[in-house]
Amino acid sequence: MNDKREQWQAAEQLALVLTEGGLQRMAARTLAVFLFTDQESVTAGEIAERLEASAGAVSGAVKSLLTVGLIERLPAPGSRREHYRLRDDAWATLFTSQNTVIQTMLQAARAGIDSTEADDPAHRRLTQMRDFYEFLLGELPALLQRWHQHSSKEAKRWRLDSHPSTGH
Amino acid sequence: MNDKREQWQAAEQLALVLTEGGLQRMAARTLAVFLFTDQESVTAGEIAERLEASAGAVSGAVKSLLTVGLIERLPAPGSRREHYRLRDDAWATLFTSQNTVIQTMLQAARAGIDSTEADDPAHRRLTQMRDFYEFLLGELPALLQRWHQHSSKEAKRWRLDSHPSTGH
DNA sequence: ACGTGACTTCAGAATTTTCTGAAAATTCGG
DNA sequence: CCGAATTTTCAGAAAATTCTGAAGTCACGT
């Protein structure tokens, strides 16, 4: 329990995986800071300090995280510096953002199907591809809906009997 | 319909998206060849020619696609060169391979939770993250199962009444 | 209004990734 | 087994990505 060293390692580890998942390196590390900080919100300067990175790099990273909707700017707290924090639905958002990838794959498959004859093996393969991504895209809304139900149920349970520690 | 130019564009477009999705550049372009070729199988040499890339680059790409399970080596067709083709379940496989990413995110979240006190805001954020990915991981098997049902049903329908053209 | 601190932008540097080319290894037909 | 064709490996080159540092812009507080 609670060792700063461990936290640092876990954060860097996470940043690595996020990078695999398509985020840029600095954006991933920044997101890790948002997750692991013990404050409610952080400023760009604090991120730079924590990551030992330049203000410029942090600026770009924060901007991209804002664009994707993973973090939000906090209503000015009277200070001169901007405060940011992780959004509550960040993970669902991150997941959803991959739908655009699926959409594009689908479009590419359809374009291929259209440019190909029915007896071409490519036509068959592209059709299989299209069918899969069509199916997937159709399933996602329901999946996210189930998540929202699931999570709101959790929140309720939490309020009613205040479990001291669940650990699941 | 059927314009080689269009096909080439669609293929390159797809390769781009696949790259976004985590595949290496050359692996993505190679996968596009497997999809769009009008042959049942292709050799490394043919891929290299099509992509105007070196044999070395193709070798690496094919190897990685084999490892992930997206393509398969064909039982020797009498020729000296190896023949490869896209596997039937390639897309489901590609999708599944992202589960490992989710697994790793989950582990990172759990590590963070363990290294943090219950009253730390980070603890709350990491718990939310863990819950989401736990949920997701739990949903995936059923999702893939539905896909298999779905696709086998399609195949059956195909065999029974031989639709001339569906276009969905 | 003005000074100051924070944020953004951007050119160039550093790093990382990716590809080529050639040599070594492998494999199949003879 | 030998030889030709193919594939694999790998060092170094090329390309793409990412970061820094500094200059410029903006906004707050006085």
Short mmCIF file of C-alpha atoms (C1' of nucleotides) in Angstrom, two decimals:
data_model
loop_
_atom_site.label_atom_id
_atom_site.label_comp_id
_atom_site.label_asym_id
_atom_site.label_seq_id
_atom_site.Cartn_x
_atom_site.Cartn_y
_atom_site.Cartn_z
CA MET A 1 0.00 0.00 0.00
CA ASN A 2 0.80 3.65 -0.68
CA ASP A 3 4.31 3.87 -1.90
CA LYS A 4 5.09 6.83 -4.15
CA ARG A 5 7.53 4.74 -6.11
CA GLU A 6 4.85 2.20 -6.94
CA GLN A 7 2.48 4.93 -8.00
CA TRP A 8 5.05 6.39 -10.33
CA GLN A 9 5.69 3.02 -11.89
CA ALA A 10 2.00 2.26 -12.30
CA ALA A 11 1.47 5.65 -13.90
CA GLU A 12 4.31 5.25 -16.37
CA GLN A 13 3.15 1.74 -17.15
CA LEU A 14 -0.30 3.03 -17.89
CA ALA A 15 1.07 5.76 -20.12
CA LEU A 16 2.87 3.13 -22.14
CA VAL A 17 -0.29 1.14 -22.71
CA LEU A 18 -2.24 4.24 -23.62
CA THR A 19 0.40 4.96 -26.20
CA GLU A 20 -0.17 1.51 -27.69
CA GLY A 21 -3.82 2.40 -27.73
CA GLY A 22 -3.23 5.27 -30.10
CA LEU A 23 -2.58 8.26 -27.84
CA GLN A 24 0.55 10.30 -28.43
CA ARG A 25 3.33 9.77 -25.98
CA MET A 26 3.05 13.04 -24.14
CA ALA A 27 -0.74 12.96 -24.11
CA ALA A 28 -0.60 9.51 -22.57
CA ARG A 29 1.81 10.56 -19.85
CA THR A 30 -0.28 13.62 -19.13
CA LEU A 31 -3.40 11.52 -18.82
CA ALA A 32 -1.56 9.34 -16.34
CA VAL A 33 -0.83 12.40 -14.24
CA PHE A 34 -4.51 13.32 -14.22
CA LEU A 35 -5.31 9.86 -12.98
CA PHE A 36 -2.66 9.53 -10.31
CA THR A 37 -2.47 13.00 -8.83
CA ASP A 38 -3.72 13.34 -5.28
CA GLN A 39 -5.24 16.72 -6.07
CA GLU A 40 -8.70 17.37 -7.42
CA SER A 41 -7.31 19.29 -10.33
CA VAL A 42 -3.92 20.17 -11.78
CA THR A 43 -2.39 23.02 -13.72
CA ALA A 44 -0.23 22.76 -16.81
CA GLY A 45 2.75 23.83 -14.76
CA GLU A 46 2.26 21.03 -12.27
CA ILE A 47 2.07 18.52 -15.06
CA ALA A 48 5.28 19.84 -16.58
CA GLU A 49 7.00 19.59 -13.24
CA ARG A 50 5.77 16.09 -12.58
CA LEU A 51 6.82 14.83 -16.00
CA GLU A 52 9.97 16.93 -16.25
CA ALA A 53 8.77 18.12 -19.62
CA SER A 54 8.69 21.50 -21.27
CA ALA A 55 5.67 23.79 -21.04
CA GLY A 56 5.30 23.54 -24.78
CA ALA A 57 4.98 19.78 -24.80
CA VAL A 58 2.42 19.90 -22.01
CA SER A 59 0.43 22.57 -23.76
CA GLY A 60 0.07 20.39 -26.83
CA ALA A 61 -0.82 17.33 -24.80
CA VAL A 62 -3.46 19.12 -22.75
CA LYS A 63 -4.97 20.56 -25.89
CA SER A 64 -5.34 17.16 -27.50
CA LEU A 65 -6.84 15.64 -24.36
CA LEU A 66 -9.34 18.49 -24.25
CA THR A 67 -10.21 17.91 -27.88
CA VAL A 68 -10.89 14.23 -27.36
CA GLY A 69 -12.94 15.09 -24.30
CA LEU A 70 -10.92 13.17 -21.75
CA ILE A 71 -10.26 16.16 -19.50
CA GLU A 72 -12.06 19.42 -18.86
CA ARG A 73 -11.07 22.95 -17.96
CA LEU A 74 -12.38 23.94 -14.53
CA PRO A 75 -14.46 27.07 -14.05
CA ALA A 76 -11.81 29.61 -13.07
CA PRO A 77 -10.79 29.16 -9.43
CA GLY A 78 -9.66 32.78 -9.04
CA SER A 79 -6.09 31.91 -9.83
CA ARG A 80 -4.29 33.00 -12.92
CA ARG A 81 -3.48 29.50 -14.03
CA GLU A 82 -5.93 27.18 -15.72
CA HIS A 83 -6.99 24.11 -13.80
CA TYR A 84 -7.88 20.85 -15.49
CA ARG A 85 -9.21 17.54 -14.34
CA LEU A 86 -10.15 14.15 -15.68
CA ARG A 87 -13.74 13.96 -16.84
CA ASP A 88 -16.02 11.47 -15.14
CA ASP A 89 -16.91 9.68 -18.34
CA ALA A 90 -13.37 9.72 -19.64
CA TRP A 91 -13.08 5.98 -20.16
CA ALA A 92 -16.35 5.57 -21.96
CA THR A 93 -15.30 8.53 -24.10
CA LEU A 94 -11.95 6.99 -24.88
CA PHE A 95 -13.67 3.78 -25.84
CA THR A 96 -16.20 5.55 -27.99
CA SER A 97 -13.53 7.46 -29.83
CA GLN A 98 -12.45 4.18 -31.33
CA ASN A 99 -15.79 3.93 -33.04
CA THR A 100 -14.56 6.42 -35.57
CA VAL A 101 -11.80 3.98 -36.41
CA ILE A 102 -14.41 1.30 -36.97
CA GLN A 103 -16.48 3.67 -39.07
CA THR A 104 -13.52 4.36 -41.29
CA MET A 105 -12.71 0.69 -41.67
CA LEU A 106 -16.28 0.13 -42.69
CA GLN A 107 -16.09 2.85 -45.29
CA ALA A 108 -12.87 1.43 -46.69
CA ALA A 109 -14.45 -2.01 -46.94
CA ARG A 110 -17.49 -0.61 -48.73
CA ALA A 111 -15.33 1.32 -51.15
CA GLY A 112 -13.46 -1.88 -51.91
CA ILE A 113 -16.67 -3.82 -52.42
CA ASP A 114 -17.95 -1.22 -54.83
CA SER A 115 -14.77 -1.24 -56.88
CA THR A 116 -14.70 -5.00 -57.26
CA GLU A 117 -16.63 -7.66 -59.19
CA ALA A 118 -18.84 -10.17 -57.40
CA ASP A 119 -16.75 -13.16 -58.49
CA ASP A 120 -13.49 -11.61 -57.30
CA PRO A 121 -12.13 -13.24 -54.14
CA ALA A 122 -11.46 -9.75 -52.87
CA HIS A 123 -15.18 -9.10 -53.05
CA ARG A 124 -15.87 -12.00 -50.71
CA ARG A 125 -13.16 -10.98 -48.25
CA LEU A 126 -14.26 -7.37 -48.18
CA THR A 127 -17.84 -8.44 -47.63
CA GLN A 128 -16.81 -10.50 -44.62
CA MET A 129 -14.91 -7.54 -43.29
CA ARG A 130 -17.84 -5.22 -43.82
CA ASP A 131 -20.23 -7.63 -42.11
CA PHE A 132 -18.05 -7.85 -39.05
CA TYR A 133 -17.63 -4.13 -38.57
CA GLU A 134 -21.27 -3.52 -39.31
CA PHE A 135 -22.15 -5.97 -36.59
CA LEU A 136 -19.69 -4.41 -34.20
CA LEU A 137 -20.92 -0.90 -34.80
CA GLY A 138 -24.44 -2.09 -34.20
CA GLU A 139 -23.55 -3.63 -30.87
CA LEU A 140 -21.69 -0.70 -29.38
CA PRO A 141 -24.59 1.58 -28.47
CA ALA A 142 -26.26 -1.15 -26.44
CA LEU A 143 -22.95 -1.94 -24.81
CA LEU A 144 -22.45 1.62 -23.64
CA GLN A 145 -26.01 1.75 -22.48
CA ARG A 146 -25.45 -1.32 -20.34
CA TRP A 147 -22.38 0.37 -18.93
CA HIS A 148 -24.31 3.44 -17.91
CA GLN A 149 -26.94 1.33 -16.23
CA HIS A 150 -24.24 -0.69 -14.53
CA SER A 151 -22.32 2.31 -13.26
CA SER A 152 -25.33 4.25 -12.06
CA LYS A 153 -26.44 1.15 -10.18
CA GLU A 154 -23.04 0.99 -8.53
CA ALA A 155 -23.26 4.62 -7.52
CA LYS A 156 -26.66 4.01 -5.96
CA ARG A 157 -25.49 1.02 -4.00
CA TRP A 158 -22.61 3.14 -2.80
CA ARG A 159 -24.92 5.83 -1.47
CA LEU A 160 -27.37 3.49 0.25
CA ASP A 161 -25.09 1.30 2.34
CA SER A 162 -21.79 3.07 2.67
CA HIS A 163 -19.45 0.13 2.24
CA PRO A 164 -16.21 0.79 4.08
CA SER A 165 -14.13 -1.01 1.44
CA THR A 166 -15.19 -3.21 -1.40
CA GLY A 167 -12.10 -4.15 -3.34
CA HIS A 168 -14.66 -5.93 -5.57
CA MET B 1 -17.47 -0.38 -60.27
CA ASN B 2 -14.20 -2.24 -60.81
CA ASP B 3 -11.57 0.35 -61.37
CA LYS B 4 -8.04 -0.63 -60.41
CA ARG B 5 -7.32 2.92 -59.39
CA GLU B 6 -10.20 2.93 -56.95
CA GLN B 7 -9.09 -0.36 -55.49
CA TRP B 8 -5.60 0.93 -54.92
CA GLN B 9 -6.93 4.01 -53.17
CA ALA B 10 -9.31 2.02 -51.01
CA ALA B 11 -6.48 -0.33 -50.06
CA GLU B 12 -4.09 2.45 -49.12
CA GLN B 13 -6.84 4.21 -47.22
CA LEU B 14 -7.50 1.06 -45.25
CA ALA B 15 -3.82 0.64 -44.50
CA LEU B 16 -3.78 4.11 -43.03
CA VAL B 17 -6.64 3.37 -40.69
CA LEU B 18 -5.12 0.08 -39.65
CA THR B 19 -2.00 1.99 -38.74
CA GLU B 20 -4.05 4.24 -36.50
CA GLY B 21 -5.41 1.07 -34.98
CA GLY B 22 -2.01 0.02 -33.78
CA LEU B 23 -0.55 -2.03 -36.65
CA GLN B 24 2.85 -1.11 -37.97
CA ARG B 25 2.89 0.71 -41.24
CA MET B 26 4.22 -2.09 -43.39
CA ALA B 27 2.06 -4.71 -41.68
CA ALA B 28 -0.98 -2.59 -42.37
CA ARG B 29 -0.15 -2.17 -46.05
CA THR B 30 0.53 -5.88 -46.34
CA LEU B 31 -2.80 -6.71 -44.77
CA ALA B 32 -4.46 -4.44 -47.31
CA VAL B 33 -2.85 -6.47 -50.10
CA PHE B 34 -4.23 -9.68 -48.62
CA LEU B 35 -7.66 -8.13 -48.64
CA PHE B 36 -7.65 -6.61 -52.07
CA THR B 37 -5.77 -9.14 -54.15
CA ASP B 38 -7.83 -11.00 -56.74
CA GLN B 39 -5.92 -14.20 -56.05
CA GLU B 40 -6.74 -16.79 -53.44
CA SER B 41 -3.30 -16.52 -51.94
CA VAL B 42 -0.18 -14.44 -52.41
CA THR B 43 3.56 -14.87 -51.98
CA ALA B 44 5.95 -12.53 -50.23
CA GLY B 45 7.43 -11.62 -53.58
CA GLU B 46 4.06 -10.59 -54.95
CA ILE B 47 3.44 -8.41 -51.94
CA ALA B 48 6.80 -6.73 -52.32
CA GLU B 49 6.09 -6.05 -55.97
CA ARG B 50 2.64 -4.67 -55.28
CA LEU B 51 3.87 -2.38 -52.52
CA GLU B 52 7.18 -1.53 -54.15
CA ALA B 53 8.87 -2.44 -50.92
CA SER B 54 11.95 -4.47 -50.14
CA ALA B 55 11.82 -8.20 -49.44
CA GLY B 56 13.12 -7.50 -45.96
CA ALA B 57 10.31 -5.18 -45.04
CA VAL B 58 7.73 -7.62 -46.35
CA SER B 59 9.29 -10.48 -44.46
CA GLY B 60 8.95 -8.62 -41.19
CA ALA B 61 5.39 -7.59 -41.92
CA VAL B 62 4.27 -11.09 -42.87
CA LYS B 63 5.88 -12.48 -39.77
CA SER B 64 4.02 -10.09 -37.51
CA LEU B 65 0.71 -10.77 -39.25
CA LEU B 66 1.29 -14.49 -38.79
CA THR B 67 2.05 -13.96 -35.12
CA VAL B 68 -1.14 -12.04 -34.52
CA GLY B 69 -3.05 -14.70 -36.41
CA LEU B 70 -4.44 -12.51 -39.17
CA ILE B 71 -2.99 -14.55 -42.03
CA GLU B 72 -1.97 -18.17 -42.44
CA ARG B 73 0.63 -20.08 -44.38
CA LEU B 74 -0.96 -22.35 -46.95
CA PRO B 75 -0.15 -26.06 -47.09
CA ALA B 76 2.57 -26.16 -49.75
CA PRO B 77 1.05 -25.69 -53.20
CA GLY B 78 3.91 -27.49 -54.97
CA SER B 79 5.76 -24.29 -55.62
CA ARG B 80 8.94 -23.34 -53.94
CA ARG B 81 7.58 -20.10 -52.53
CA GLU B 82 5.39 -19.86 -49.50
CA HIS B 83 1.80 -18.87 -50.07
CA TYR B 84 -0.20 -16.92 -47.53
CA ARG B 85 -3.80 -15.84 -47.25
CA LEU B 86 -6.08 -13.90 -44.97
CA ARG B 87 -7.67 -16.06 -42.30
CA ASP B 88 -11.43 -16.31 -42.21
CA ASP B 89 -11.72 -15.05 -38.67
CA ALA B 90 -9.15 -12.32 -39.17
CA TRP B 91 -11.37 -9.47 -38.07
CA ALA B 92 -12.63 -11.10 -34.94
CA THR B 93 -9.00 -11.94 -34.18
CA LEU B 94 -7.90 -8.36 -34.70
CA PHE B 95 -10.65 -7.20 -32.43
CA THR B 96 -9.81 -9.74 -29.78
CA SER B 97 -6.17 -8.78 -29.81
CA GLN B 98 -7.20 -5.48 -28.31
CA ASN B 99 -8.39 -7.30 -25.26
CA THR B 100 -4.80 -7.59 -24.17
CA VAL B 101 -4.63 -3.80 -24.19
CA ILE B 102 -7.68 -3.71 -21.96
CA GLN B 103 -6.18 -6.35 -19.70
CA THR B 104 -3.06 -4.27 -19.27
CA MET B 105 -5.03 -1.12 -18.55
CA LEU B 106 -6.91 -3.05 -15.92
CA GLN B 107 -3.70 -4.22 -14.33
CA ALA B 108 -2.31 -0.70 -14.29
CA ALA B 109 -5.48 0.56 -12.64
CA ARG B 110 -5.35 -2.15 -10.01
CA ALA B 111 -1.71 -1.45 -9.29
CA GLY B 112 -2.60 2.19 -8.81
CA ILE B 113 -5.48 1.36 -6.51
CA ASP B 114 -3.25 -0.82 -4.39
CA SER B 115 -0.61 1.87 -4.04
CA THR B 116 -3.04 4.53 -2.97
CA GLU B 117 -5.08 5.37 0.13
CA ALA B 118 -8.87 5.18 0.11
CA ASP B 119 -9.34 8.90 0.71
CA ASP B 120 -7.00 9.89 -2.10
CA PRO B 121 -8.85 11.31 -5.12
CA ALA B 122 -6.60 9.15 -7.25
CA HIS B 123 -8.10 6.12 -5.55
CA ARG B 124 -11.57 7.13 -6.67
CA ARG B 125 -10.49 7.84 -10.23
CA LEU B 126 -8.58 4.60 -10.54
CA THR B 127 -11.55 2.70 -9.18
CA GLN B 128 -13.79 4.20 -11.83
CA MET B 129 -11.29 3.24 -14.44
CA ARG B 130 -11.02 -0.29 -13.15
CA ASP B 131 -14.79 -0.68 -13.05
CA PHE B 132 -15.14 0.37 -16.63
CA TYR B 133 -12.52 -1.96 -18.01
CA GLU B 134 -13.74 -4.79 -15.84
CA PHE B 135 -17.19 -4.30 -17.27
CA LEU B 136 -15.86 -4.13 -20.79
CA LEU B 137 -13.78 -7.25 -20.44
CA GLY B 138 -16.80 -9.05 -19.09
CA GLU B 139 -18.93 -8.07 -22.06
CA LEU B 140 -16.55 -9.06 -24.80
CA PRO B 141 -16.93 -12.84 -24.75
CA ALA B 142 -20.70 -12.59 -25.17
CA LEU B 143 -20.20 -10.05 -27.93
CA LEU B 144 -17.95 -12.35 -29.89
CA GLN B 145 -20.34 -15.20 -29.30
CA ARG B 146 -23.15 -13.17 -30.80
CA TRP B 147 -20.95 -12.45 -33.75
CA HIS B 148 -20.29 -16.11 -34.38
CA GLN B 149 -23.98 -16.88 -34.22
CA HIS B 150 -24.70 -13.97 -36.49
CA SER B 151 -22.10 -14.92 -39.07
CA SER B 152 -22.92 -18.62 -39.13
CA LYS B 153 -26.55 -17.73 -39.63
CA GLU B 154 -25.54 -15.57 -42.59
CA ALA B 155 -23.55 -18.43 -44.09
CA LYS B 156 -26.52 -20.77 -43.73
CA ARG B 157 -28.88 -18.36 -45.41
CA TRP B 158 -26.35 -18.10 -48.18
CA ARG B 159 -26.26 -21.83 -48.78
CA LEU B 160 -30.03 -22.34 -48.72
CA ASP B 161 -31.26 -19.73 -51.13
CA SER B 162 -28.40 -18.61 -53.29
CA HIS B 163 -29.02 -14.90 -53.32
CA PRO B 164 -27.68 -13.37 -56.53
CA SER B 165 -26.62 -10.17 -54.81
CA THR B 166 -27.42 -8.80 -51.41
CA GLY B 167 -25.49 -5.58 -50.94
CA HIS B 168 -27.13 -5.61 -47.50
"C1'" DA C 1 -3.78 50.80 -18.60
"C1'" DC C 2 0.25 48.22 -17.36
"C1'" DG C 3 3.18 44.74 -15.56
"C1'" DT C 4 3.60 40.07 -14.75
"C1'" DG C 5 2.93 35.39 -15.02
"C1'" DA C 6 0.95 31.75 -17.71
"C1'" DC C 7 -0.07 29.74 -22.03
"C1'" DT C 8 0.70 28.94 -27.03
"C1'" DT C 9 3.25 28.51 -31.14
"C1'" DC C 10 6.88 27.06 -33.91
"C1'" DA C 11 11.52 26.19 -35.85
"C1'" DG C 12 14.98 23.21 -35.21
"C1'" DA C 13 17.13 19.29 -32.44
"C1'" DA C 14 16.87 14.87 -30.63
"C1'" DT C 15 14.86 10.58 -30.55
"C1'" DT C 16 12.46 6.80 -32.25
"C1'" DT C 17 10.56 4.17 -35.76
"C1'" DT C 18 10.76 2.13 -40.16
"C1'" DC C 19 12.90 0.75 -44.43
"C1'" DT C 20 16.55 -0.72 -47.52
"C1'" DG C 21 20.27 -3.49 -49.22
"C1'" DA C 22 23.21 -7.12 -48.86
"C1'" DA C 23 24.83 -11.16 -46.75
"C1'" DA C 24 23.55 -15.47 -44.49
"C1'" DA C 25 20.42 -19.13 -44.01
"C1'" DT C 26 16.86 -22.13 -45.54
"C1'" DT C 27 14.36 -25.12 -48.59
"C1'" DC C 28 12.94 -27.68 -52.41
"C1'" DG C 29 13.75 -29.94 -56.87
"C1'" DG C 30 16.78 -32.60 -59.13
"C1'" DC D 1 23.75 -33.89 -51.42
"C1'" DC D 2 24.08 -29.71 -54.80
"C1'" DG D 3 22.35 -25.52 -56.68
"C1'" DA D 4 18.96 -22.13 -57.53
"C1'" DA D 5 15.31 -19.54 -55.73
"C1'" DT D 6 13.34 -17.56 -51.71
"C1'" DT D 7 13.23 -15.95 -47.25
"C1'" DT D 8 15.29 -14.12 -43.05
"C1'" DT D 9 18.35 -11.23 -40.53
"C1'" DC D 10 20.61 -7.13 -39.45
"C1'" DA D 11 23.46 -2.93 -39.70
"C1'" DG D 12 23.04 1.40 -41.20
"C1'" DA D 13 20.24 5.01 -43.80
"C1'" DA D 14 16.07 7.43 -44.28
"C1'" DA D 15 11.91 9.15 -42.55
"C1'" DA D 16 8.66 10.35 -39.25
"C1'" DT D 17 7.58 11.63 -34.73
"C1'" DT D 18 8.21 14.12 -30.59
"C1'" DC D 19 10.39 17.42 -27.57
"C1'" DT D 20 12.70 21.61 -26.25
"C1'" DG D 21 13.64 26.42 -25.97
"C1'" DA D 22 12.55 30.85 -26.94
"C1'" DA D 23 9.72 34.28 -28.70
"C1'" DG D 24 5.15 35.87 -29.02
"C1'" DT D 25 0.34 36.32 -27.24
"C1'" DC D 26 -3.03 36.59 -23.82
"C1'" DA D 27 -5.34 37.65 -19.45
"C1'" DC D 28 -5.45 38.66 -14.78
"C1'" DG D 29 -4.80 41.62 -10.89
"C1'" DT D 30 -3.55 45.86 -9.40
#
